[in-house]
XYZ file of C-alpha atoms in Angstrom:
430
model
C 22.755 -1.548 -15.519
C 19.313 -3.006 -14.917
C 18.605 -5.521 -12.172
C 16.815 -8.700 -13.204
C 13.086 -8.434 -12.693
C 13.104 -4.653 -12.347
C 11.854 -2.774 -15.436
C 13.472 0.380 -16.768
C 10.792 2.487 -15.058
C 12.109 1.343 -11.676
C 15.382 3.162 -12.336
C 13.610 6.299 -11.069
C 14.119 5.473 -7.399
C 10.886 5.767 -5.510
C 8.110 3.474 -4.319
C 8.527 0.005 -5.811
C 5.208 -1.835 -5.572
C 4.891 -5.476 -6.636
C 1.854 -7.722 -7.260
C 1.354 -10.753 -5.013
C -1.017 -13.698 -4.620
C -3.351 -12.627 -1.863
C -4.412 -15.088 0.814
C -8.116 -14.540 1.561
C -10.939 -16.099 3.559
C -13.271 -18.425 1.685
C -16.683 -16.885 2.484
C -18.270 -20.332 2.363
C -16.043 -21.545 5.212
C -16.663 -18.728 7.726
C -19.729 -17.223 9.365
C -19.319 -13.937 7.525
C -16.438 -11.856 6.222
C -17.294 -9.108 8.700
C -17.053 -11.575 11.593
C -13.493 -12.617 10.739
C -12.063 -9.100 10.403
C -10.426 -7.003 13.107
C -8.966 -3.540 13.556
C -5.140 -3.490 13.317
C -3.454 -5.327 16.186
C -2.493 -2.151 18.073
C -6.037 -0.726 17.972
C -7.673 -3.720 19.646
C -8.426 -2.732 23.240
C -7.449 -5.716 25.333
C -8.924 -7.681 26.979
C -12.479 -6.566 26.178
C -12.017 -6.033 22.451
C -9.944 -9.189 22.080
C -12.577 -11.397 23.707
C -15.301 -9.775 21.613
C -13.434 -10.508 18.376
C -12.507 -14.065 19.377
C -16.164 -14.826 20.081
C -17.372 -13.251 16.813
C -16.100 -16.225 14.763
C -13.673 -19.072 15.548
C -11.658 -17.993 12.506
C -11.355 -14.303 13.368
C -8.022 -12.867 12.228
C -7.277 -11.714 15.786
C -6.234 -15.314 16.519
C -3.313 -14.716 14.155
C -2.397 -11.094 14.865
C -2.891 -11.309 18.672
C -2.534 -15.006 19.586
C -3.103 -15.854 23.243
C -0.857 -18.268 25.170
C 1.280 -18.348 28.293
C 4.574 -17.228 26.712
C 5.627 -15.223 23.637
C 7.141 -18.353 22.066
C 3.915 -20.292 22.629
C 1.811 -17.426 21.238
C 3.813 -17.283 18.020
C 3.845 -21.073 17.615
C 0.089 -21.088 18.111
C -0.397 -18.432 15.408
C 1.793 -20.391 12.995
C -0.117 -23.621 13.686
C -3.449 -21.833 13.273
C -2.402 -20.325 9.951
C -1.179 -23.686 8.635
C -4.406 -25.385 9.730
C -6.663 -22.745 8.180
C -4.797 -23.003 4.887
C -4.933 -26.796 4.921
C -8.675 -26.730 5.678
C -9.379 -24.189 2.929
C -10.513 -21.484 5.342
C -7.824 -19.268 3.789
C -7.112 -19.758 0.085
C -4.631 -18.146 -2.282
C -5.780 -16.194 -5.307
C -4.783 -17.939 -8.550
C -2.478 -15.220 -9.939
C -0.498 -12.274 -8.596
C -2.127 -8.870 -8.609
C -2.438 -5.541 -6.920
C -5.645 -4.964 -4.973
C -7.887 -1.918 -5.000
C -9.385 -1.449 -1.549
C -12.350 0.810 -0.788
C -13.796 1.938 2.546
C -17.000 3.946 3.001
C -18.970 5.016 6.021
C -22.486 6.344 6.474
C -21.255 9.921 6.800
C -20.004 10.279 3.245
C -16.376 9.316 3.813
C -14.811 7.476 0.866
C -11.261 6.141 0.784
C -9.648 4.086 -1.952
C -6.108 2.812 -2.244
C -3.831 0.130 -3.679
C -2.633 -2.910 -1.715
C 0.614 -4.525 -2.835
C 4.019 -5.565 -1.555
C 6.494 -2.709 -1.282
C 10.266 -2.961 -1.529
C 11.622 -2.363 1.985
C 14.082 0.519 1.862
C 16.692 1.969 4.184
C 15.699 5.149 6.053
C 18.599 7.003 4.415
C 16.957 6.544 1.015
C 14.094 8.875 2.086
C 11.476 6.916 0.138
C 9.237 5.799 3.010
C 9.082 8.558 5.614
C 8.343 7.759 9.256
C 6.969 10.475 11.512
C 7.071 8.658 14.856
C 9.619 6.788 16.925
C 9.089 3.101 17.648
C 9.444 0.943 20.742
C 12.095 -1.774 20.252
C 10.194 -4.387 22.279
C 7.135 -4.008 20.036
C 9.271 -4.394 16.897
C 10.843 -7.513 18.413
C 7.396 -8.909 19.232
C 6.051 -8.300 15.705
C 9.212 -9.694 14.123
C 8.919 -12.913 16.140
C 5.308 -13.324 14.996
C 6.192 -12.740 11.331
C 9.112 -15.167 11.527
C 6.896 -17.848 13.046
C 4.059 -17.444 10.557
C 6.218 -16.496 7.558
C 3.472 -14.078 6.627
C 2.438 -10.432 6.511
C -0.885 -10.702 8.335
C -2.108 -7.106 7.890
C -1.052 -4.194 5.672
C 0.362 -1.001 7.064
C -1.087 2.302 5.814
C 1.055 4.620 3.670
C 0.011 7.912 2.092
C 1.434 9.805 -0.854
C 0.495 12.934 -2.761
C -0.486 11.943 -6.301
C 0.262 13.809 -9.497
C -1.826 16.846 -10.343
C -4.276 16.288 -13.180
C -4.342 12.926 -14.928
C -3.126 9.985 -12.873
C -2.620 6.487 -14.204
C -3.076 5.011 -10.723
C -6.300 6.939 -10.148
C -7.593 5.692 -13.521
C -6.816 2.080 -12.569
C -8.542 2.525 -9.207
C -11.631 4.048 -10.811
C -11.911 1.321 -13.458
C -11.564 -1.415 -10.852
C -14.226 0.120 -8.608
C -16.712 -0.087 -11.465
C -16.380 -3.884 -11.663
C -17.953 -6.513 -9.391
C -15.705 -6.828 -6.316
C -13.925 -9.905 -5.013
C -15.530 -9.226 -1.656
C -17.926 -6.796 -0.052
C -18.779 -6.591 3.632
C -19.918 -4.143 6.282
C -18.157 -4.310 9.635
C -19.782 -3.513 12.970
C -18.251 -0.023 13.021
C -20.473 0.869 10.052
C -17.722 0.796 7.402
C -18.392 -0.847 4.069
C -15.329 -2.609 2.612
C -14.820 -3.718 -0.996
C -11.805 -5.317 -2.689
C -10.863 -5.832 -6.351
C -7.867 -7.572 -7.954
C -5.865 -5.770 -10.659
C -4.045 -8.407 -12.698
C -3.875 -6.837 -16.162
C -0.121 -6.427 -16.926
C -0.577 -3.021 -18.526
C -2.548 -1.664 -15.558
C -0.065 -3.087 -13.067
C 2.830 -1.575 -15.029
C 1.128 1.828 -15.165
C 0.671 1.890 -11.392
C 4.235 0.783 -10.713
C 5.650 3.322 -13.171
C 3.761 6.218 -11.594
C 4.515 5.261 -7.978
C 8.224 4.961 -8.795
C 8.373 8.764 -8.739
C 6.862 9.199 -5.255
C 7.724 9.142 -1.572
C 5.251 7.868 1.023
C 4.467 8.891 4.585
C 3.796 6.148 7.122
C 0.303 6.962 8.340
C -0.184 3.817 10.436
C 2.208 0.954 11.033
C 5.583 2.358 12.107
C 6.328 -0.773 14.114
C 5.401 -3.050 11.217
C 7.637 -1.058 8.840
C 10.515 -1.263 11.335
C 9.778 -4.993 11.566
C 9.968 -5.338 7.778
C 13.390 -3.668 7.855
C 14.573 -5.918 10.678
C 13.505 -9.072 8.838
C 14.929 -7.965 5.503
C 18.303 -7.440 7.197
C 18.145 -10.980 8.648
C 17.429 -12.788 5.392
C 19.278 -13.190 2.138
C 18.403 -10.909 -0.750
C 16.760 -11.192 -3.193
C 13.937 -12.983 -1.439
C 10.384 -12.607 -0.137
C 11.530 -10.669 2.958
C 12.653 -7.832 0.651
C 9.019 -6.716 0.466
C 6.249 -5.979 2.950
C 2.468 -5.704 2.659
C 1.147 -2.123 2.413
C -1.932 -0.085 1.520
C -1.062 3.097 -0.414
C -3.598 5.952 -0.400
C -3.320 9.114 -2.496
C -4.349 11.781 0.014
C -4.598 14.420 -2.701
C -7.729 12.525 -3.771
C -8.718 10.796 -0.541
C -7.670 12.852 2.513
C -7.301 10.847 5.696
C -8.663 11.808 9.094
C -6.104 12.489 11.800
C -7.008 11.623 15.373
C -5.108 11.584 18.639
C -3.781 8.543 20.478
C -4.360 8.825 24.203
C -2.219 7.670 27.133
C -3.193 5.632 30.162
C -0.700 6.067 33.016
C -0.731 3.027 35.281
C -0.124 3.505 38.972
C -0.522 7.283 38.927
C -3.820 8.398 40.511
C -5.373 11.552 39.075
C -5.088 13.356 42.417
C -1.330 12.824 42.435
C -0.992 13.868 38.799
C -2.928 17.090 39.413
C -1.027 17.921 42.596
C 2.315 17.632 40.783
C 1.196 20.239 38.230
C 0.782 23.054 40.747
C 2.851 26.060 39.717
C 3.867 24.365 36.468
C 0.648 24.242 34.421
C -2.801 25.730 34.827
C -5.342 23.084 35.863
C -9.122 23.545 35.786
C -11.707 20.957 36.818
C -14.468 20.869 34.178
C -18.108 20.305 35.019
C -18.942 18.673 31.687
C -19.288 15.222 30.154
C -16.734 13.795 27.711
C -17.979 15.582 24.583
C -18.004 18.948 26.311
C -14.576 18.327 27.820
C -13.147 17.515 24.378
C -14.563 20.781 23.047
C -12.843 22.633 25.884
C -9.620 20.791 25.014
C -9.885 21.810 21.351
C -10.334 25.447 22.315
C -7.362 25.409 24.671
C -5.160 23.542 22.149
C -5.706 26.319 19.614
C -3.720 28.607 21.902
C -0.920 26.262 23.008
C -0.207 22.957 24.699
C -3.260 21.431 26.352
C -4.326 18.057 27.766
C -7.299 16.492 29.535
C -6.764 14.311 32.596
C -9.440 11.802 33.599
C -9.892 8.749 35.786
C -11.454 10.112 38.969
C -14.951 10.708 37.582
C -14.144 14.224 36.352
C -12.159 15.953 33.621
C -9.243 18.284 34.362
C -8.069 20.675 31.628
C -4.311 21.215 31.743
C -2.858 24.126 29.755
C -0.604 27.216 29.915
C 2.688 25.536 30.833
C 5.361 27.578 32.578
C 7.664 28.788 29.741
C 10.727 28.380 31.952
C 9.780 24.741 32.592
C 9.524 24.070 28.851
C 12.839 25.816 28.293
C 14.525 23.478 30.776
C 12.906 20.222 29.706
C 12.172 20.289 25.958
C 15.231 19.517 23.780
C 16.348 22.563 21.809
C 17.983 20.677 18.922
C 14.767 20.136 16.944
C 12.594 22.425 14.787
C 10.199 24.768 16.578
C 7.200 22.842 15.214
C 8.484 19.714 16.984
C 9.173 21.527 20.257
C 5.607 22.854 20.307
C 3.916 19.473 19.809
C 1.648 18.345 22.631
C 3.235 14.900 22.460
C 6.701 16.427 22.834
C 5.657 18.383 25.926
C 3.852 15.358 27.348
C 6.847 13.043 27.052
C 9.738 15.461 27.610
C 8.166 17.592 30.319
C 5.204 15.889 31.994
C 6.222 12.239 31.947
C 9.976 12.672 32.323
C 10.172 15.616 34.732
C 6.835 16.314 36.405
C 5.377 12.844 36.954
C 8.481 10.673 36.666
C 6.726 8.042 34.553
C 8.946 5.965 32.195
C 7.415 5.872 28.716
C 9.283 2.817 27.439
C 7.207 0.079 29.035
C 3.589 -1.050 28.812
C 3.755 -1.538 32.586
C 3.800 2.242 32.963
C 2.043 3.655 29.866
C -0.609 2.227 27.533
C -1.480 3.863 24.217
C -5.206 3.701 23.379
C -6.994 5.049 20.303
C -10.539 5.039 21.668
C -11.252 8.077 23.864
C -14.096 6.631 25.937
C -12.215 3.359 26.459
C -9.192 5.267 27.783
C -11.340 7.058 30.356
C -13.165 3.887 31.361
C -9.944 1.928 31.875
C -8.429 4.739 33.952
C -11.495 4.846 36.192
C -11.529 1.069 36.558
C -7.783 0.717 37.197
C -7.166 3.832 39.294
C -4.727 5.346 36.809
C -4.685 8.623 34.904
C -5.986 9.022 31.360
C -4.215 11.737 29.385
C -6.436 12.746 26.462
C -4.737 14.445 23.521
C -5.866 16.803 20.745
C -4.962 15.627 17.200
C -2.097 17.112 15.183
C -2.791 18.537 11.716
C -1.653 16.333 8.811
C 0.436 19.100 7.226
C 2.497 19.402 10.425
C 3.157 15.651 10.390
C 4.186 15.640 6.729
C 6.433 18.709 7.026
C 8.323 17.230 9.971
C 8.704 13.874 8.202
C 10.168 15.572 5.134
C 12.719 17.247 7.398
C 13.670 13.838 8.761
C 12.277 14.682 12.197
C 10.289 12.007 14.006
C 7.543 12.822 16.471
C 7.233 11.132 19.864
C 5.835 7.613 19.530
C 2.094 7.212 19.102
C 1.542 10.916 18.359
C -1.131 10.494 15.717
C -3.792 8.113 14.458
C -4.565 8.358 10.752
C -7.709 6.739 9.448
C -9.743 5.036 8.412
C -7.320 2.163 8.894
C -7.530 -0.932 6.703
C -9.452 -3.793 8.259
C -7.231 -6.755 9.079
C -8.325 -10.066 7.583
C -9.432 -9.006 4.094
C -6.186 -9.945 2.339
C -2.998 -11.516 3.770
C 0.380 -12.320 2.267
C 2.014 -15.692 2.801
C 5.706 -15.521 1.921
C 5.737 -19.031 0.440
C 3.308 -18.091 -2.332
């Protein structure tokens, strides 16, 4: 039996992508499209990055995704009021008809990434259609859910990857045709990335994309907390309805491989001297006489042979490697695959944070997660804490664990390039 509104092709249970009316900035009402964009909310380094973005343009998207006020309730109310005002003033306008959006990112080094933005049916984890690879923090999900409830909007897409069909691909053909047309928007952001966006509204092209994606799973590359938020909000609201879907960018990594980078930790209240002293007899620690680039090279070399980390915050870099096998045996859970037990993030959280340093990892008061390496070091030196710099995990390890249903410790990886926030939004009342 077919469900109303779902074509026969959707009977093959997989990714169910739906067109939507995008909400976009009117370029005539803002300083520039580049000035109103932002990295995803969890990549903005506060407070420096937040202030920089707020001053770039009074309509920068950061005022919606990271509103500033005295209380959480006031922050969310402020974001909702700002969104309503910008729509009423024509700063943000809705496209005239529903469509999927082809999104392209390029940098000066030859990187090219293209994908499809649409609204994806939010599925239960047991259905194994959208695969997470990291745990989430409940307080972050609650925070994002409160913001989405207040604004009744998906303010930025999460990033999903899938492995496309070998040979001819209907989705790839649609993407290529769209990229040969004049774009809806084109802008270069201050990080050197060139962004272009096209609408795909032709019914046959939309149907071809939906039909092909219906046979695929997707891996969450960036946006675990937003996906968990989508699931929370779908459970709260009646179905069918707009909360059944969430805004996503889908990238075929068979054609456009993503880069995988590490997410670093900043441990508040733990001076480097204390962190190093606690490692004696448990890990090997060597003070490096190099700058950041050289220290990262040393980290990469050590990580090739086993678990390795860099500590910073006291004006130097300390390479930590060769953990005591007996310590790992006592502290790393044995009920997971060997690939999970060997992860640097597993050893960091299960062994170093929980047993060696005694640092709770469930609160921003104790641990911050920062994508930018230099910023992590600078904040540690300024605040008197310890920066723990990580080496990135290979994508195939992430995907293999996700297919086994095994999640990695939270904030284990950073896939990129990430979609810029502010290029296309989804208002649930459209």
